[in-house]
Short mmCIF file of C-alpha atoms in Angstrom, two decimals:
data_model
loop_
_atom_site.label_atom_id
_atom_site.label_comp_id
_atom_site.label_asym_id
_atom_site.label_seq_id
_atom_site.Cartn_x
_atom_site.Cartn_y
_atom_site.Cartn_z
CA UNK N 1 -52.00 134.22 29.51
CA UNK N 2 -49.34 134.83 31.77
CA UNK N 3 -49.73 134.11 35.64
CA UNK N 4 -49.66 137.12 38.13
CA UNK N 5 -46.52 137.15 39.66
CA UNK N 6 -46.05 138.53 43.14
CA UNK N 7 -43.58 140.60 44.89
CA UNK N 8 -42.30 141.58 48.70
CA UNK N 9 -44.96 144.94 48.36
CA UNK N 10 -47.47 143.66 46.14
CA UNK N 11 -48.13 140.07 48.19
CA UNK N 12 -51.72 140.48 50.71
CA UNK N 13 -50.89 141.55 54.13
CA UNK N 14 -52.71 138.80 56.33
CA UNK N 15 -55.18 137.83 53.43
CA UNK N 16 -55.28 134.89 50.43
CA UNK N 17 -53.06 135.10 47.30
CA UNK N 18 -55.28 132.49 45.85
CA UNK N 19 -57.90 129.74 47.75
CA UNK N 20 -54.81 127.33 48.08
CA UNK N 21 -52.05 130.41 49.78
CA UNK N 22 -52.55 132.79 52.32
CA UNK N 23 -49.84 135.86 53.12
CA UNK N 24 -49.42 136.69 56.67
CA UNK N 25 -47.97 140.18 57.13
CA UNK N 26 -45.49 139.41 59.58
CA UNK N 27 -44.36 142.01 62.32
CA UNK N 28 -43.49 140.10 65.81
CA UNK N 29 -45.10 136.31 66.30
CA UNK N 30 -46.97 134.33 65.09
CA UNK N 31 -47.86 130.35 65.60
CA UNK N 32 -47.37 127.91 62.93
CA UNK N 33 -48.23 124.91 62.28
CA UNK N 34 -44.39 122.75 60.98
CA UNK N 35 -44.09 122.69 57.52
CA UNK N 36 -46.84 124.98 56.53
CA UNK N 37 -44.53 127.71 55.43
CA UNK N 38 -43.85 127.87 51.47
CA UNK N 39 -42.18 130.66 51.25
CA UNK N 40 -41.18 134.36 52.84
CA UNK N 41 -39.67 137.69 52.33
CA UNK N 42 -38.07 139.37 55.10
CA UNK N 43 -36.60 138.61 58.10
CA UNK N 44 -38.12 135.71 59.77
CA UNK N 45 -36.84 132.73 62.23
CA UNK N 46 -38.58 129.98 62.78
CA UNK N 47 -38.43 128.46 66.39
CA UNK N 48 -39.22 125.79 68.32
CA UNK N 49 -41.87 125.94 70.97
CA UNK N 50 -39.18 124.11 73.51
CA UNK N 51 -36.16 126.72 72.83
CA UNK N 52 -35.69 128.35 75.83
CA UNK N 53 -35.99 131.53 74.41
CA UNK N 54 -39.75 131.37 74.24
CA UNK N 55 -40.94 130.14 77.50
CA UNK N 56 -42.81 132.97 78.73
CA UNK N 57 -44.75 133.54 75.29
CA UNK N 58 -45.33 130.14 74.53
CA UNK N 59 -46.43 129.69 77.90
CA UNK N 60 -49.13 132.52 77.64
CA UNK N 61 -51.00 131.46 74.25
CA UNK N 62 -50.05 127.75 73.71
CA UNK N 63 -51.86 125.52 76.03
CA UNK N 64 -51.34 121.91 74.67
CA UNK N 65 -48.03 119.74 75.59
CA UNK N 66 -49.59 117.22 73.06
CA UNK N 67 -49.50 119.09 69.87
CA UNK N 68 -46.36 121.61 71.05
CA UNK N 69 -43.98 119.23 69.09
CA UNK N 70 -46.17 120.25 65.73
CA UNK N 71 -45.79 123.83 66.32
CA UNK N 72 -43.33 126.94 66.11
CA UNK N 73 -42.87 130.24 66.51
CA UNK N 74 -42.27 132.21 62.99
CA UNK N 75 -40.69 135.67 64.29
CA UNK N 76 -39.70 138.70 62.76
CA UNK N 77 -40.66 140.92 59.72
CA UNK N 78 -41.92 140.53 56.40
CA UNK N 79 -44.57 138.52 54.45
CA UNK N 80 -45.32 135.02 54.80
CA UNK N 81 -47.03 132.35 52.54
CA UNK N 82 -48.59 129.46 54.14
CA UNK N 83 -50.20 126.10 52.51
CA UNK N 84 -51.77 123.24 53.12
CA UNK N 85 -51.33 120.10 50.71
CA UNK N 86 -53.28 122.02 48.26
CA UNK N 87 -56.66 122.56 50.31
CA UNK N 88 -58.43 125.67 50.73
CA UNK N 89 -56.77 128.01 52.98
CA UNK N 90 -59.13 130.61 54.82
CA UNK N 91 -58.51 132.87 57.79
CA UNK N 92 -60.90 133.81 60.34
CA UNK N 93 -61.19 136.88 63.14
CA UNK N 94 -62.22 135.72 66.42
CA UNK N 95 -63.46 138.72 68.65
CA UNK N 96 -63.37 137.68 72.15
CA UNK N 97 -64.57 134.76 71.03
CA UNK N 98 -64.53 130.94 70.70
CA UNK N 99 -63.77 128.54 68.41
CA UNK N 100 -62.85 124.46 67.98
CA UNK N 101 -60.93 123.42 64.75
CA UNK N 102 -59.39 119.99 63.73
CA UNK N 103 -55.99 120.53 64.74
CA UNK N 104 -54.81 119.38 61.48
CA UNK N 105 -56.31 122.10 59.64
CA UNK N 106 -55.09 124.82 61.83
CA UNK N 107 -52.24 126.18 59.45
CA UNK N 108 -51.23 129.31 62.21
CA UNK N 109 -52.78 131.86 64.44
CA UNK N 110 -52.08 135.24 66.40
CA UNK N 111 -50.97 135.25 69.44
CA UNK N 112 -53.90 137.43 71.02
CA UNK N 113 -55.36 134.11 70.47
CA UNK N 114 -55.31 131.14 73.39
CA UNK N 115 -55.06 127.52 71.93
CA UNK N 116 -56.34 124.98 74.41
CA UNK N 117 -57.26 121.36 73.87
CA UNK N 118 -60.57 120.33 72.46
CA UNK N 119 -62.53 117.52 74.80
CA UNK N 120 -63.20 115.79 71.70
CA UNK N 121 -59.90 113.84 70.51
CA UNK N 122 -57.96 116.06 67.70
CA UNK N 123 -59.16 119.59 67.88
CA UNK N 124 -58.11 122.35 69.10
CA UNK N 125 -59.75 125.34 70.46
CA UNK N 126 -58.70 128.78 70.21
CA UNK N 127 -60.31 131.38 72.75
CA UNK N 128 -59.52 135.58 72.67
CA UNK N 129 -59.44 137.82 69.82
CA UNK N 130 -57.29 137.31 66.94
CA UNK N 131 -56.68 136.10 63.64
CA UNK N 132 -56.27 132.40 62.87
CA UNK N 133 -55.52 130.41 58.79
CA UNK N 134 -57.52 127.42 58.85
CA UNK N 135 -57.25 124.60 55.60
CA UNK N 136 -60.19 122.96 54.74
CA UNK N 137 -60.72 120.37 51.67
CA UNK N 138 -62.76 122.09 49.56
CA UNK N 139 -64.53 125.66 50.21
CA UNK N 140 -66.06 125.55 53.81
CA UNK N 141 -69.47 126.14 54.58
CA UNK N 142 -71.01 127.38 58.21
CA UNK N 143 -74.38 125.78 59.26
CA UNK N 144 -76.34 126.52 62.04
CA UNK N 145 -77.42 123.83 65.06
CA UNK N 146 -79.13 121.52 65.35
CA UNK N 147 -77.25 119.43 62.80
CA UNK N 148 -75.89 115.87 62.51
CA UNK N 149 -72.96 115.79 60.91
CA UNK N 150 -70.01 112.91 59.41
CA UNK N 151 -66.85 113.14 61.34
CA UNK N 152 -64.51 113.59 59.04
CA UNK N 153 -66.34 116.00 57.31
CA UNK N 154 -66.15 118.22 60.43
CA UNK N 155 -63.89 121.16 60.27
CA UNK N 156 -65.03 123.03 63.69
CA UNK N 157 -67.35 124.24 65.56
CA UNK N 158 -67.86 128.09 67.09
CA UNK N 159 -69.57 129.42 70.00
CA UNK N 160 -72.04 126.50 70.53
CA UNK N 161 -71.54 123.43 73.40
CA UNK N 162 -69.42 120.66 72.45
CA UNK N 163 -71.21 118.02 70.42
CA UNK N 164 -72.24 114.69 71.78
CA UNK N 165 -71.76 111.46 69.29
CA UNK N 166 -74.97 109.95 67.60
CA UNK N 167 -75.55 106.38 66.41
CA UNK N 168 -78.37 104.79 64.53
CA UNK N 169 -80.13 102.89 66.58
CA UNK N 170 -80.03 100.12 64.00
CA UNK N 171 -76.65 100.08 63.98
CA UNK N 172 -76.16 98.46 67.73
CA UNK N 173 -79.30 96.38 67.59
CA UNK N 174 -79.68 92.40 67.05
CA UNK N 175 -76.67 89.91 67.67
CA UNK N 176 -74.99 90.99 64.71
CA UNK N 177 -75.13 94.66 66.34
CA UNK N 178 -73.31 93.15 69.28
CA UNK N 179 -70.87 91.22 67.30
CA UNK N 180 -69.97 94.41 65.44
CA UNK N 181 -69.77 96.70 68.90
CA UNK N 182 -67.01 93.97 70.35
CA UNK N 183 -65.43 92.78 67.39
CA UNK N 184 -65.43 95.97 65.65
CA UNK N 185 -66.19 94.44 62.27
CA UNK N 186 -69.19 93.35 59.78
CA UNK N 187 -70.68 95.44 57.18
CA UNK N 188 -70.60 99.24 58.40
CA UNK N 189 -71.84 102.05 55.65
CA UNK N 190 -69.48 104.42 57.31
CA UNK N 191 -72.74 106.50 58.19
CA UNK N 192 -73.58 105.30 61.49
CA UNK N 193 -71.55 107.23 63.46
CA UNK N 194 -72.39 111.58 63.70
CA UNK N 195 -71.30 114.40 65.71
CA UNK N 196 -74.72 115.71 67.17
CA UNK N 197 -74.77 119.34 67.56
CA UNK N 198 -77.21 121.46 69.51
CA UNK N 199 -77.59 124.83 70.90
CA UNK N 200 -76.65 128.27 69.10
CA UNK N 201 -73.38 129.04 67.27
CA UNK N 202 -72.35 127.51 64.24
CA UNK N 203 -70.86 124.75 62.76
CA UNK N 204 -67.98 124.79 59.94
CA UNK N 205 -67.75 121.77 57.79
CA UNK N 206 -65.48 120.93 54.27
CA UNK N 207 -66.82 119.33 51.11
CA UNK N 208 -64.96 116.19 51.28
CA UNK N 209 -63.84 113.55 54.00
CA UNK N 210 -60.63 114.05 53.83
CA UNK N 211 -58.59 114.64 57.03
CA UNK N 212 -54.51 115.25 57.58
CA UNK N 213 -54.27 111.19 59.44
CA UNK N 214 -55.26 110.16 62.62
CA UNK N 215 -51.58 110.50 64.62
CA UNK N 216 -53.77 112.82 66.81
CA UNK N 217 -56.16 110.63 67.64
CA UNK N 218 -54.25 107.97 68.54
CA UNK N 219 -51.81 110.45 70.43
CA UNK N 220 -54.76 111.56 72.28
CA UNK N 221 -55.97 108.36 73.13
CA UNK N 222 -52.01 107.46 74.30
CA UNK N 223 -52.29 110.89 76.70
CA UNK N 224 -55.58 109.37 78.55
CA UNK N 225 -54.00 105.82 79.17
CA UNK N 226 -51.96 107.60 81.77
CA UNK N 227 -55.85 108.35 83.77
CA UNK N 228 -56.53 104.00 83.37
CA UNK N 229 -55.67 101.38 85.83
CA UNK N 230 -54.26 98.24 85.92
CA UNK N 231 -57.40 96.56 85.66
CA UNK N 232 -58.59 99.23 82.69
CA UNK N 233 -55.22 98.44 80.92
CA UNK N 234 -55.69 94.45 80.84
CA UNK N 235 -58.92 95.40 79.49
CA UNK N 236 -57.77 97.38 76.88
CA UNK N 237 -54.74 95.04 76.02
CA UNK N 238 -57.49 92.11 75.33
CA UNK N 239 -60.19 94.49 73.34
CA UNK N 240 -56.59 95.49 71.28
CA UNK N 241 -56.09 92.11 70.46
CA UNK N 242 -59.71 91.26 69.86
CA UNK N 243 -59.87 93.73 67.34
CA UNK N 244 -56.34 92.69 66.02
CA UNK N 245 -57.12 89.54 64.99
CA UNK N 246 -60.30 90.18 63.56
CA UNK N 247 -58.03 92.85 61.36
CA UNK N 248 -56.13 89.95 60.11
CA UNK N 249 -59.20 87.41 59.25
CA UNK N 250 -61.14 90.23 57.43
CA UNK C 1 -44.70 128.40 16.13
CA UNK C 2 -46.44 126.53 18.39
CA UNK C 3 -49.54 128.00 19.99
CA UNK C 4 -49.81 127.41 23.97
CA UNK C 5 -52.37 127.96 25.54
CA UNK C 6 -54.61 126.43 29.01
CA UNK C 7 -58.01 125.13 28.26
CA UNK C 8 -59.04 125.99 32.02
CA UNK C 9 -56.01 125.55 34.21
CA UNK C 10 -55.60 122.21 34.33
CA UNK C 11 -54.87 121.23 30.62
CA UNK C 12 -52.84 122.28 28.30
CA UNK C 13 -53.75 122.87 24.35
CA UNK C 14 -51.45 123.35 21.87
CA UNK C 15 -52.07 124.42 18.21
CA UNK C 16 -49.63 122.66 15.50
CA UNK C 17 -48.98 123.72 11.98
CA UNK C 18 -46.19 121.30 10.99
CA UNK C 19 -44.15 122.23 14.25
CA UNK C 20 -43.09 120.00 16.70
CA UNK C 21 -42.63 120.04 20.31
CA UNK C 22 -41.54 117.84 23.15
CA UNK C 23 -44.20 116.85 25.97
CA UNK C 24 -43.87 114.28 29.00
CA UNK C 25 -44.42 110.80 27.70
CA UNK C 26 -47.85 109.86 28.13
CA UNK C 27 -49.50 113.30 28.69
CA UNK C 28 -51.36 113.69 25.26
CA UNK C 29 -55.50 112.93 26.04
CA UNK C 30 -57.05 114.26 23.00
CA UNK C 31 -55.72 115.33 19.59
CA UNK C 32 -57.59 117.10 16.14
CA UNK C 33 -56.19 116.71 13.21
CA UNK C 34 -53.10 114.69 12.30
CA UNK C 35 -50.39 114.26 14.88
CA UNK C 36 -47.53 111.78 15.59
CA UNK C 37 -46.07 110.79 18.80
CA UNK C 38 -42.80 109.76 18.84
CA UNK C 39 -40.77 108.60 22.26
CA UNK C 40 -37.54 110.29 22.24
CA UNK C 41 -34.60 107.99 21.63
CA UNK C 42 -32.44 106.96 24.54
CA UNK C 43 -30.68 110.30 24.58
CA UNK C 44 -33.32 112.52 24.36
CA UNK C 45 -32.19 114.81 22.26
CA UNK C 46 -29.33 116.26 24.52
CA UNK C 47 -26.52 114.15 22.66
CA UNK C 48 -24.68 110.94 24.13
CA UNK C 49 -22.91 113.39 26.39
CA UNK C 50 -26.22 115.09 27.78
CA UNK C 51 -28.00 111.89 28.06
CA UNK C 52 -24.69 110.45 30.14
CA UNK C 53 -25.07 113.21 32.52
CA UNK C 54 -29.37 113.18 33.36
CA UNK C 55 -28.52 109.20 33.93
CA UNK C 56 -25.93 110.13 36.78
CA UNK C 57 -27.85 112.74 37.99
CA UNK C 58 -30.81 110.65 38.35
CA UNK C 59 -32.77 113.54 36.67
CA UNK C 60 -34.88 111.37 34.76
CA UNK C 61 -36.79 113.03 31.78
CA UNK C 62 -38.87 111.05 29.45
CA UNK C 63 -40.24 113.38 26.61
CA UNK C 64 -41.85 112.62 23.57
CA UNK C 65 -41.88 114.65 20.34
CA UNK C 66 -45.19 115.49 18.70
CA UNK C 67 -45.94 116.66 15.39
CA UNK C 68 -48.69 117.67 13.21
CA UNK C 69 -51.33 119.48 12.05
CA UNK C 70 -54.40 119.90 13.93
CA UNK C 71 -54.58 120.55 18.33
CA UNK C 72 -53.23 118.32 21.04
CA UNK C 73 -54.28 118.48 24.40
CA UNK C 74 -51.81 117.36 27.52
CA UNK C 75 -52.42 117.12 31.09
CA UNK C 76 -50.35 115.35 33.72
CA UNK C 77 -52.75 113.70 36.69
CA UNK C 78 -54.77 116.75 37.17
CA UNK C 79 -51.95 118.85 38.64
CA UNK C 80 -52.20 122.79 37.49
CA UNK C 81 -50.48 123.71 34.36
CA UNK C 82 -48.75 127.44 34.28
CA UNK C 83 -47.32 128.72 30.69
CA UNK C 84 -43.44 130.25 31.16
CA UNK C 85 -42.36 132.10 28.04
CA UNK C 86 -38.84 132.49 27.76
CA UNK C 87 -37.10 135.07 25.62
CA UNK C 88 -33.37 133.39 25.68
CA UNK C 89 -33.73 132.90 29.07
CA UNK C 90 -32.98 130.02 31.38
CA UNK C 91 -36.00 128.51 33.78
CA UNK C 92 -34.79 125.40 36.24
CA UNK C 93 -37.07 123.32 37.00
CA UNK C 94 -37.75 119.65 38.58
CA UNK C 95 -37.70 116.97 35.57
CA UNK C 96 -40.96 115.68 36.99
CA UNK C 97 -42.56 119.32 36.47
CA UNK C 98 -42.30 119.97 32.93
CA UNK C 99 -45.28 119.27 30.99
CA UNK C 100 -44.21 120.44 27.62
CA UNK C 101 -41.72 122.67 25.74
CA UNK C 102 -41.63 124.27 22.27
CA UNK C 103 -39.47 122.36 20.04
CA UNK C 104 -36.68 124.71 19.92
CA UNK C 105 -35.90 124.82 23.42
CA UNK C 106 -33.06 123.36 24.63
CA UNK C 107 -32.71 121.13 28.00
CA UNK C 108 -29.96 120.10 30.08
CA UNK C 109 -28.99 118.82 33.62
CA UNK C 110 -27.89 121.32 35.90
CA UNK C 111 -26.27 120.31 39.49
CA UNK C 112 -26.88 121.94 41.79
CA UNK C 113 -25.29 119.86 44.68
CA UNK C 114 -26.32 118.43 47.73
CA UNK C 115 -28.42 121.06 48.29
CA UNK C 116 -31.44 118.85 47.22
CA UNK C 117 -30.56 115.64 49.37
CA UNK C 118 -33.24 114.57 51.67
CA UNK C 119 -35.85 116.66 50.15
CA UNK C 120 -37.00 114.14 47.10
CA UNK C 121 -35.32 116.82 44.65
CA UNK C 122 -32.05 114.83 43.94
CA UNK C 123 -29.00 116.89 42.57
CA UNK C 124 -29.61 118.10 40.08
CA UNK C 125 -31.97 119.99 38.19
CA UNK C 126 -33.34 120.13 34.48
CA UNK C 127 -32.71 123.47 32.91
CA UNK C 128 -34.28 124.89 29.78
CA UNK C 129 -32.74 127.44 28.03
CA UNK C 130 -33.72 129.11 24.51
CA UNK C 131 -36.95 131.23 22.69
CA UNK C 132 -40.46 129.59 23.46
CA UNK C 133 -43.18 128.50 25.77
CA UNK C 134 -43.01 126.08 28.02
CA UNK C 135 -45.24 124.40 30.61
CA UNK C 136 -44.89 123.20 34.12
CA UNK C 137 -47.47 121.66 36.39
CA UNK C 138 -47.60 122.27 40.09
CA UNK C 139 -49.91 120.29 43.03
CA UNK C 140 -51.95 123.48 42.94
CA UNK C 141 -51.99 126.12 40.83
CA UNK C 142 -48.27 127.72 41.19
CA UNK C 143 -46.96 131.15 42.70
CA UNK C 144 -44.66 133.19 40.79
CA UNK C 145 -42.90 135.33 43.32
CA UNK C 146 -40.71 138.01 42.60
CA UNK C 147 -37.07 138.36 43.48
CA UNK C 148 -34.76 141.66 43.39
CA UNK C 149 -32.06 142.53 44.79
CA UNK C 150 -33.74 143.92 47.44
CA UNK C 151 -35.75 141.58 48.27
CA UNK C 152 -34.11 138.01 48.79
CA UNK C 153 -36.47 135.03 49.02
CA UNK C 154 -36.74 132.12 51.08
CA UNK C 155 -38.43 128.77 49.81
CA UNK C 156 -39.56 125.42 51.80
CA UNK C 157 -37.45 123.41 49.16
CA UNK C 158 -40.90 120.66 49.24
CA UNK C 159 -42.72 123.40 47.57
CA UNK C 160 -40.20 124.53 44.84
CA UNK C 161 -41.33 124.13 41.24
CA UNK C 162 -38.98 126.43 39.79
CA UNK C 163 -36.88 129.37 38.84
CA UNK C 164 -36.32 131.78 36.18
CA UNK C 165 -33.76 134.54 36.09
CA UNK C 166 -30.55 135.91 36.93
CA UNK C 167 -30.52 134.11 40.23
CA UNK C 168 -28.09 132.35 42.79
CA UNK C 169 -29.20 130.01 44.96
CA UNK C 170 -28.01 128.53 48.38
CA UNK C 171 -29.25 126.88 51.24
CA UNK C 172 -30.18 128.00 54.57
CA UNK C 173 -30.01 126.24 57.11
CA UNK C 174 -30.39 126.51 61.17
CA UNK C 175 -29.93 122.87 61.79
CA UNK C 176 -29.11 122.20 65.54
CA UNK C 177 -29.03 119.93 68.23
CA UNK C 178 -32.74 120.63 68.62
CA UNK C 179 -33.43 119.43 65.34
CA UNK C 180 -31.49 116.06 65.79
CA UNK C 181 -33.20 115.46 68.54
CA UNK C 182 -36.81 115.69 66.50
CA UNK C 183 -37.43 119.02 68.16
CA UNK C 184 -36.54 121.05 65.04
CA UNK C 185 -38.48 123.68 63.49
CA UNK C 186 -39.31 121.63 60.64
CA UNK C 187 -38.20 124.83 58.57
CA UNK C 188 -34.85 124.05 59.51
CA UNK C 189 -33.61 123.82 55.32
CA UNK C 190 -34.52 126.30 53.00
CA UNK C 191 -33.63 127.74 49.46
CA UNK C 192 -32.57 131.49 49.38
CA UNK C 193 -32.90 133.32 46.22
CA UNK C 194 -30.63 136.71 45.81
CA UNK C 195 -30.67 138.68 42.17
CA UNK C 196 -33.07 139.77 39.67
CA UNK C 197 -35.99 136.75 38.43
CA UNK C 198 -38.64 134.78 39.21
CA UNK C 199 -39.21 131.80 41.58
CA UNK C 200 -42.48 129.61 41.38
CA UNK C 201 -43.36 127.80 44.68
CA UNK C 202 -46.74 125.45 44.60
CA UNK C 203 -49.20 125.56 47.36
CA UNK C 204 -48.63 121.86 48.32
CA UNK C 205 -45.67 120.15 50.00
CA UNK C 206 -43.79 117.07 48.38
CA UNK C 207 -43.33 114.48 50.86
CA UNK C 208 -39.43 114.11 51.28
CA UNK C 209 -37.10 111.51 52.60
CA UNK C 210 -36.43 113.36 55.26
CA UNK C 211 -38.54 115.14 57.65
CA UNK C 212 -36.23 118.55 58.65
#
């Protein structure tokens, strides 16, 4: 059996080669994530959001300082593969809508599309009409509100409110509750904590835990130190070292 | 000859009658019938000269022969096997993607130069060359894209597996002050294939030395 090979005119246009590669049909901009590309036909540069040249563009459709250094501009003409460590690649067509994805997973998206920051730490929301590629471990599946659902299994979230964090009650309760909320340690199933979601819209969500690392986590958590006092930071500086040293015991 | 062939796409089966063919050391998980494994002695079967050359190039190969009567099935880590038959061709390919070759293919070290620096390739490449099957694995199952002259093709080097064909290969670059100062495009390398052949690219991206 001999595998299907592909050329310049026979590649997708802006659809998947297989669930692991997906072929954008290149003519002007488009946003991609760094080191997504694989491969490409044609003329295309690839530029960073800070040249110069860019300002205006990047300006209109890219609204997050924090995650500009992850992103460029691929520009030009001809076909372009994209992949993500392997995972399942989809794209999706937003219609004057909205949606929230892990920024991790967000391979690229069209430029009729407006990327803002989630309020929930590492994702990204894209508002406007457009198409976006989206990586996902394991085939994605939509569910509808209310749902509880693991963290890392979370992929994104469309047209309903922003979810609010559950905890099992049994989780926080007795001493060794307490101990575990300031200390940060003892036995934890890794199921206590959920993303509670509510309303109407619908919730996206891979087959596995497995997320890109949390860099954007702790880069969002660095971007809101800037909002804490004096007073906060002390605060934080002793819960850091709390938790530090109960890091090394453990 | 030996009979390739993928028993679903992640291992490969081969059917033996008395041949023998070379496969990564370690990569047999079943047999039927009779087989033997043999490691491949420190030259691996390239000659004192050949075996001279992979050790500076830090191409480092370790096949073993296997022969027999009967089926042997290889797989390498659950990575996706893709069959290559070449007709006196030459495919180049990383050392650490080859799976298995028929018996009368011939291998070799090919530099390429420092073209592969940085990007957990090395500098060389292994090149097989001769009438048979062979099989490399990808991280995900692999791409074969087409090249003509026409149509030149650009490759993240992190997800080359390899090339077949009439082709020349340089390097691309755009590196700038930007990209010294971590503000690169991160696509700042590439390959660039011009001619007539075919260039596999996996869906995944090695991790290299350097991020560019």
């Amino acid at each position: 059996m001999a595998v299907q090979t592909w050329n310049a005119a026979s590649l997708p246009s802006n659809d998947n080669v297989n669930p692991y590669a997906f072929s954008v049909d290149l003519d002007g901009r488009w946003f991609v994530q760094k080191g997504k590309m694989i491969a490409y036909y044609g003329q295309i540069r690839f530029e960073s959001l800070s040249s110069g040249a860019l300002d205006a563009f990047v300006a209109g459709a890219f609204n997050s300082p924090m995650y500009a250094g992850d992103w460029i501009v691929a520009e030009g003409r001809g076909k372009l593969l994209l992949a993500d460590r392997g995972f399942d690649v989809n794209s999706f067509d937003l219609d004057e809508g909205n949606l929230t994805v892990r920024a991790g997973n967000l391979l690229a998206f069209e430029p009729g599309l407006e990327l803002k920051q989630s309020i929930i730490p590492g994702f990204l929301t894209l508002i406007g009409t457009g198409r976006f590629v989206a990586a996902s471990n394991g085939p994605v599946h939509f569910v509808e509100p209310p749902i509880r659902v693991d963290p890392q299994a979370l992929l994104g979230w469309a047209d309903c409110p922003s979810p609010c964090h559950h905890y099992d009650h049994s989780y926080m309760r007795g001493a060794f509750g307490a101990a575990r909320m300031i200390l940060g340690v003892g036995g934890a199933s890794g199921e206590e904590h959920q993303f509670d979601f509510s309303g109407q819209g619908t919730v996206l969500m891979q087959s596995s835990e497995v997320v890109m690392n949390e860099d954007t986590l702790l880069r969002d958590l660095e971007g809101q130190i800037s909002m804490v006092g004096t007073s906060g930071l002390q605060r934080l500086q002793s819960t850091i070292a709390q938790r530090l040293a109960a890091e090394r015991q453990s | 000859m030996a009979q390739f062939r993928l028993n679903g796409t992640k291992m490969l089966a081969v059917d033996l009658a008395g041949e023998t063919i070379r496969a990564l050391n370690g990569s047999m998980v079943a047999y039927e019938g009779q087989m033997t494994f043999k490691r491949q002695g420190m030259t691996g079967g390239e000659g004192l000269r050949g075996a001279l050359k992979r050790r500076i190039a830090g191409e480092g190969m370790t096949l073993m022969e296997i022969t027999g009567q009967g089926t042997v099935y290889l797989a390498s880590e659950a990575t996706e096997v893709t069959l290559v038959h070449l007709a006196g061709d030459t495919l180049f390919a990383e050392s650490e993607s080859l799976l298995a070759l028929d018996g009368n293919l011939q291998t070799g070290v090919h530099f390429v130069g420092l073209r592969g620096m940085g990007t957990g390739q090395g500098l060389a490449t292994t090149k097989v060359e001769g009438r048979g099957t062979a099989a490399i694995v990808s991280d995900g199952p692999a791409i074969a894209l087409e090249v003509t002259p026409q149509t030149p093709l650009c490759v993240d080097p992190h997800a080359y597996v390899g090339h077949l064909g009439r082709l020349q290969q340089d390097v691309v670059t755009d590196v700038n002050w930007r990209t010294v100062l971590g503000q690169g495009s991160g696509e700042s390398v590439q390959f660039r294939y011009q001619g007539q052949g075919l260039v596999y690219v996996q869906p995944a991206e090695r991790g290299g030395v350097l991020e560019i």
